[in-house]
CSV table of C-alpha atoms in Angstrom, one decimal:
chain,number,residue,atom,x,y,z
A,1,MET,CA,-10.9,90.0,-23.2
A,2,LYS,CA,-11.6,88.1,-26.4
A,3,LEU,CA,-14.7,90.2,-27.1
A,4,GLY,CA,-12.6,93.4,-26.8
A,5,ARG,CA,-10.1,92.1,-29.4
A,6,ARG,CA,-13.0,91.3,-31.7
A,7,LEU,CA,-14.3,94.9,-31.3
A,8,GLY,CA,-10.9,96.3,-32.1
A,9,VAL,CA,-9.9,97.5,-28.6
A,10,LYS,CA,-6.1,97.7,-28.4
A,11,ASN,CA,-4.2,95.3,-26.2
A,12,PRO,CA,-2.6,98.1,-23.9
A,13,LYS,CA,-6.1,99.3,-23.1
A,14,LEU,CA,-7.4,95.8,-22.4
A,15,GLN,CA,-4.4,95.1,-20.1
A,16,ASP,CA,-5.0,98.4,-18.3
A,17,ILE,CA,-8.7,97.4,-17.7
A,18,LYS,CA,-7.7,94.0,-16.6
A,19,GLN,CA,-5.3,95.4,-14.0
A,20,ARG,CA,-7.7,98.0,-12.7
A,21,TYR,CA,-10.7,95.8,-12.2
A,22,GLU,CA,-10.9,92.3,-10.7
A,23,GLU,CA,-14.6,91.5,-11.4
A,24,LEU,CA,-15.3,90.2,-14.9
A,25,SER,CA,-18.5,92.2,-15.1
A,26,GLU,CA,-16.5,95.4,-14.3
A,27,ARG,CA,-13.9,94.6,-16.9
A,28,GLY,CA,-16.6,94.0,-19.5
A,29,TYR,CA,-18.5,97.2,-18.7
A,30,HIS,CA,-15.4,99.4,-18.9
A,31,MET,CA,-14.2,97.7,-22.0
A,32,LEU,CA,-17.6,98.4,-23.7
A,33,MET,CA,-17.6,102.0,-22.5
A,34,HIS,CA,-14.2,102.5,-23.9
A,35,TRP,CA,-15.2,100.9,-27.2
A,36,LYS,CA,-18.3,103.2,-27.4
A,37,GLN,CA,-16.4,106.3,-26.6
A,38,GLU,CA,-13.7,105.6,-29.1
A,39,ASN,CA,-16.0,104.7,-32.0
A,40,GLY,CA,-19.0,106.9,-31.3
A,41,CYS,CA,-21.9,106.2,-33.8
A,42,LYS,CA,-19.8,103.4,-35.4
A,43,ALA,CA,-20.1,101.3,-32.2
A,44,THR,CA,-23.4,99.7,-33.3
A,45,TYR,CA,-25.4,96.8,-31.8
A,46,GLN,CA,-24.9,95.1,-35.1
A,47,ILE,CA,-21.1,95.1,-34.7
A,48,LEU,CA,-21.5,94.0,-31.0
A,49,ASN,CA,-23.8,91.2,-32.1
A,50,SER,CA,-21.3,89.9,-34.7
A,51,ALA,CA,-18.4,90.1,-32.2
A,52,LEU,CA,-20.4,88.1,-29.5
A,53,ARG,CA,-21.3,85.4,-32.0
A,54,HIS,CA,-17.7,85.1,-33.3
A,55,LYS,CA,-16.2,81.6,-33.1
A,56,LEU,CA,-13.5,82.8,-30.7
A,57,VAL,CA,-16.0,84.5,-28.4
A,58,GLN,CA,-19.0,82.1,-28.6
A,59,ARG,CA,-21.5,84.1,-26.6
A,60,LYS,CA,-24.6,83.8,-28.7
A,61,ASP,CA,-26.6,83.9,-25.4
A,62,LEU,CA,-25.3,87.4,-24.6
A,63,ALA,CA,-25.9,88.5,-28.2
A,64,GLU,CA,-29.5,87.5,-28.0
A,65,GLN,CA,-29.9,89.0,-24.5
A,66,ILE,CA,-28.2,92.3,-25.2
A,67,CYS,CA,-29.0,92.9,-28.9
A,68,TYR,CA,-32.4,91.3,-29.2
A,69,ASN,CA,-34.6,94.4,-28.7
A,70,HIS,CA,-32.5,96.6,-31.0
A,71,ASP,CA,-32.9,97.1,-34.7
A,72,ILE,CA,-30.5,94.6,-36.0
A,73,PRO,CA,-31.5,93.5,-39.5
A,74,ASP,CA,-31.8,89.8,-40.2
A,75,VAL,CA,-28.4,88.9,-41.6
A,76,PRO,CA,-28.3,86.2,-44.3
A,77,ARG,CA,-26.1,83.2,-43.6
A,78,ASN,CA,-23.7,84.2,-46.4
A,79,HIS,CA,-23.6,87.9,-45.4
A,80,PHE,CA,-20.2,89.5,-45.7
A,81,ASP,CA,-19.4,92.1,-42.9
A,82,VAL,CA,-16.7,94.4,-44.3
A,83,GLU,CA,-16.0,96.0,-40.9
A,84,VAL,CA,-15.5,92.7,-39.1
A,85,CYS,CA,-13.3,91.5,-41.9
A,86,ARG,CA,-11.2,94.6,-41.8
A,87,ARG,CA,-10.6,94.2,-38.1
A,88,GLU,CA,-9.6,90.6,-38.5
A,89,LEU,CA,-7.2,91.4,-41.3
A,90,ALA,CA,-5.7,94.2,-39.2
A,91,GLU,CA,-5.2,91.9,-36.2
A,92,HIS,CA,-3.6,89.2,-38.5
A,93,TYR,CA,-1.1,91.7,-39.9
A,94,LYS,CA,-0.2,93.0,-36.5
A,95,ARG,CA,0.4,89.5,-35.2
A,96,THR,CA,2.6,88.6,-38.2
A,97,ALA,CA,4.5,91.9,-38.5
A,98,LYS,CA,7.9,90.3,-38.0
A,99,VAL,CA,10.7,89.8,-40.5
A,100,PRO,CA,13.4,87.1,-40.2
A,101,THR,CA,16.9,88.4,-39.9
A,102,SER,CA,18.5,85.2,-41.0
A,103,VAL,CA,17.8,82.9,-44.0
A,104,TRP,CA,18.6,79.9,-41.9
A,105,SER,CA,16.2,80.4,-39.0
A,106,LYS,CA,12.7,81.9,-38.6
A,107,ILE,CA,13.4,82.2,-34.9
A,108,CYS,CA,15.5,85.3,-35.3
A,109,ALA,CA,12.7,87.7,-36.3
A,110,VAL,CA,12.1,91.3,-35.3
A,111,ASN,CA,9.3,93.7,-35.6
A,112,ILE,CA,9.2,95.2,-39.1
A,113,HIS,CA,9.3,98.8,-37.8
A,114,GLU,CA,12.7,98.1,-36.2
A,115,ILE,CA,14.3,96.8,-39.4
A,116,TYR,CA,12.5,98.3,-42.4
A,117,THR,CA,14.6,100.6,-44.6
A,118,ARG,CA,12.8,103.0,-46.7
A,119,LEU,CA,13.2,102.2,-50.4
A,120,SER,CA,13.6,104.6,-53.3
A,121,TRP,CA,10.6,104.4,-55.6
A,122,VAL,CA,10.4,105.1,-59.3
A,123,LYS,CA,7.0,104.9,-60.9
A,124,ALA,CA,7.0,103.7,-64.6
A,125,GLU,CA,3.8,104.0,-66.6
A,126,GLN,CA,3.2,102.6,-70.1
A,127,THR,CA,0.7,104.6,-72.2
A,128,PRO,CA,-0.2,104.7,-75.9
A,129,ALA,CA,2.0,107.8,-76.2
A,130,GLY,CA,4.9,106.0,-74.7
A,131,SER,CA,6.4,105.3,-71.3
A,132,SER,CA,7.1,107.7,-68.4
A,133,ARG,CA,9.1,107.5,-65.2
A,134,ALA,CA,8.7,109.6,-62.1
A,135,VAL,CA,10.5,109.5,-58.7
A,136,LEU,CA,8.1,109.1,-55.8
A,137,ASN,CA,8.4,110.6,-52.4
A,138,HIS,CA,6.6,107.7,-50.7
A,139,TYR,CA,5.2,104.3,-51.7
A,140,THR,CA,1.6,105.5,-51.2
A,141,ASP,CA,2.1,107.8,-54.2
A,142,VAL,CA,1.9,104.6,-56.3
A,143,PHE,CA,-1.8,104.5,-55.5
A,144,ALA,CA,-2.5,108.1,-56.3
A,145,GLU,CA,-4.1,109.3,-59.5
A,146,ASN,CA,-1.9,110.0,-62.5
A,147,LYS,CA,-1.8,113.4,-64.3
A,148,ASN,CA,-4.9,112.3,-66.3
A,149,GLY,CA,-6.9,111.6,-63.1
A,150,LEU,CA,-6.8,107.8,-63.5
A,151,LEU,CA,-6.0,105.1,-61.0
A,152,SER,CA,-4.0,102.0,-62.0
A,153,ASN,CA,-5.9,98.7,-61.8
A,154,ARG,CA,-2.8,96.7,-61.5
A,155,ILE,CA,0.6,97.6,-60.0
A,156,LEU,CA,3.7,95.5,-60.4
A,157,VAL,CA,6.6,96.0,-58.0
A,158,GLN,CA,9.9,95.2,-59.6
A,159,GLY,CA,13.4,94.8,-58.0
A,160,GLU,CA,16.4,92.6,-57.7
A,161,THR,CA,16.2,89.4,-55.6
A,162,GLY,CA,16.6,90.3,-51.9
A,163,ILE,CA,16.0,94.0,-52.3
A,164,GLY,CA,12.9,93.8,-50.1
A,165,LYS,CA,9.8,93.4,-52.3
A,166,SER,CA,8.2,90.9,-49.9
A,167,THR,CA,9.2,92.9,-46.9
A,168,PHE,CA,7.6,96.0,-48.5
A,169,VAL,CA,4.3,94.1,-48.9
A,170,LYS,CA,4.4,93.2,-45.2
A,171,LYS,CA,5.2,96.9,-44.4
A,172,LEU,CA,2.3,98.1,-46.5
A,173,ALA,CA,-0.1,95.6,-44.8
A,174,ILE,CA,1.0,96.8,-41.3
A,175,ASP,CA,0.7,100.4,-42.3
A,176,TRP,CA,-2.8,99.8,-43.5
A,177,ALA,CA,-3.6,97.9,-40.2
A,178,GLU,CA,-2.2,100.7,-38.0
A,179,LEU,CA,-3.6,103.8,-39.7
A,180,ASP,CA,-4.2,105.4,-36.2
A,181,GLU,CA,-0.6,105.0,-35.1
A,182,ASN,CA,0.5,108.4,-36.7
A,183,ARG,CA,3.4,106.8,-38.6
A,184,LEU,CA,2.1,108.3,-41.9
A,185,THR,CA,1.2,111.8,-42.9
A,186,ASP,CA,-2.5,112.7,-43.2
A,187,GLU,CA,-2.2,112.5,-47.0
A,188,GLN,CA,-0.6,109.1,-46.9
A,189,ARG,CA,-3.2,107.8,-44.5
A,190,ALA,CA,-6.0,109.1,-46.7
A,191,ILE,CA,-4.6,107.1,-49.6
A,192,LEU,CA,-4.5,103.9,-47.7
A,193,LYS,CA,-8.0,104.5,-46.2
A,194,LYS,CA,-9.4,104.2,-49.7
A,195,PHE,CA,-8.9,100.5,-49.4
A,196,GLU,CA,-11.6,99.0,-47.2
A,197,LEU,CA,-9.8,95.6,-47.3
A,198,ALA,CA,-6.2,94.7,-47.9
A,199,VAL,CA,-5.7,91.0,-48.5
A,200,ILE,CA,-2.1,89.8,-48.7
A,201,ILE,CA,-1.7,86.4,-50.3
A,202,ASP,CA,1.6,84.6,-50.9
A,203,LEU,CA,1.1,83.1,-54.3
A,204,LYS,CA,3.9,80.6,-53.9
A,205,LYS,CA,1.9,78.9,-51.1
A,206,VAL,CA,-1.4,78.8,-52.9
A,207,SER,CA,-0.5,78.1,-56.5
A,208,LYS,CA,-2.2,74.7,-56.4
A,209,TYR,CA,-5.6,76.0,-55.5
A,210,GLN,CA,-8.2,76.9,-58.1
A,211,ASN,CA,-10.6,79.3,-56.4
A,212,LEU,CA,-10.5,82.3,-54.2
A,213,ARG,CA,-12.2,80.6,-51.2
A,214,ASP,CA,-9.5,77.9,-51.1
A,215,ILE,CA,-6.7,80.4,-51.6
A,216,ILE,CA,-7.9,82.5,-48.6
A,217,SER,CA,-8.4,79.4,-46.5
A,218,ALA,CA,-4.9,78.1,-47.3
A,219,SER,CA,-3.4,81.5,-46.4
A,220,HIS,CA,-4.6,81.2,-42.8
A,221,ILE,CA,-5.5,84.8,-42.6
A,222,PHE,CA,-8.7,84.4,-40.6
A,223,ALA,CA,-9.2,82.6,-37.3
A,224,ASP,CA,-12.1,80.6,-38.6
């Protein structure tokens, strides 16, 4: 079911299809039908074509057979597919959504939803007129417009060592990856949906690299 994962079909559904149908052709058919029903007009031949050609699927033959007669634009070699990138980022954050419970061992790790403690947030802004501080109801309020209708280009999260800054970043990433899981309010989801991509990079691990390509490669975010 590698193709299903590339198309964003959730694992429980893939397992359900696998148990219901023995023939690979039947599994593939019902997986594609589910993908089409879930995504509607967003389930395009272009996305299917990209998924079939993905390194982990390697079915260029099927891509040419299924998608050949449909209006798929010629994609340049260096074309960047935002939707495919978004799905791969989301999958990466879901796979790595674990937090160590011991500083001595990485084996003792639990899902972040089981251990995360909501933090108290205070937003401090520096303006020509002076500084201001406001208590926030939720961390997504950090990304909302200020009273002048402006968005911050840079946000610095401050806190004492061990208070949970790194864990918060992991929580933000998994919330962005699981926007359909109903863990957030509609308003909070709307704020995170503004970000087409959320790339989380541990600067400690990539400090020796000089360009973005090498930094992303060293972060092991993408399968290829």
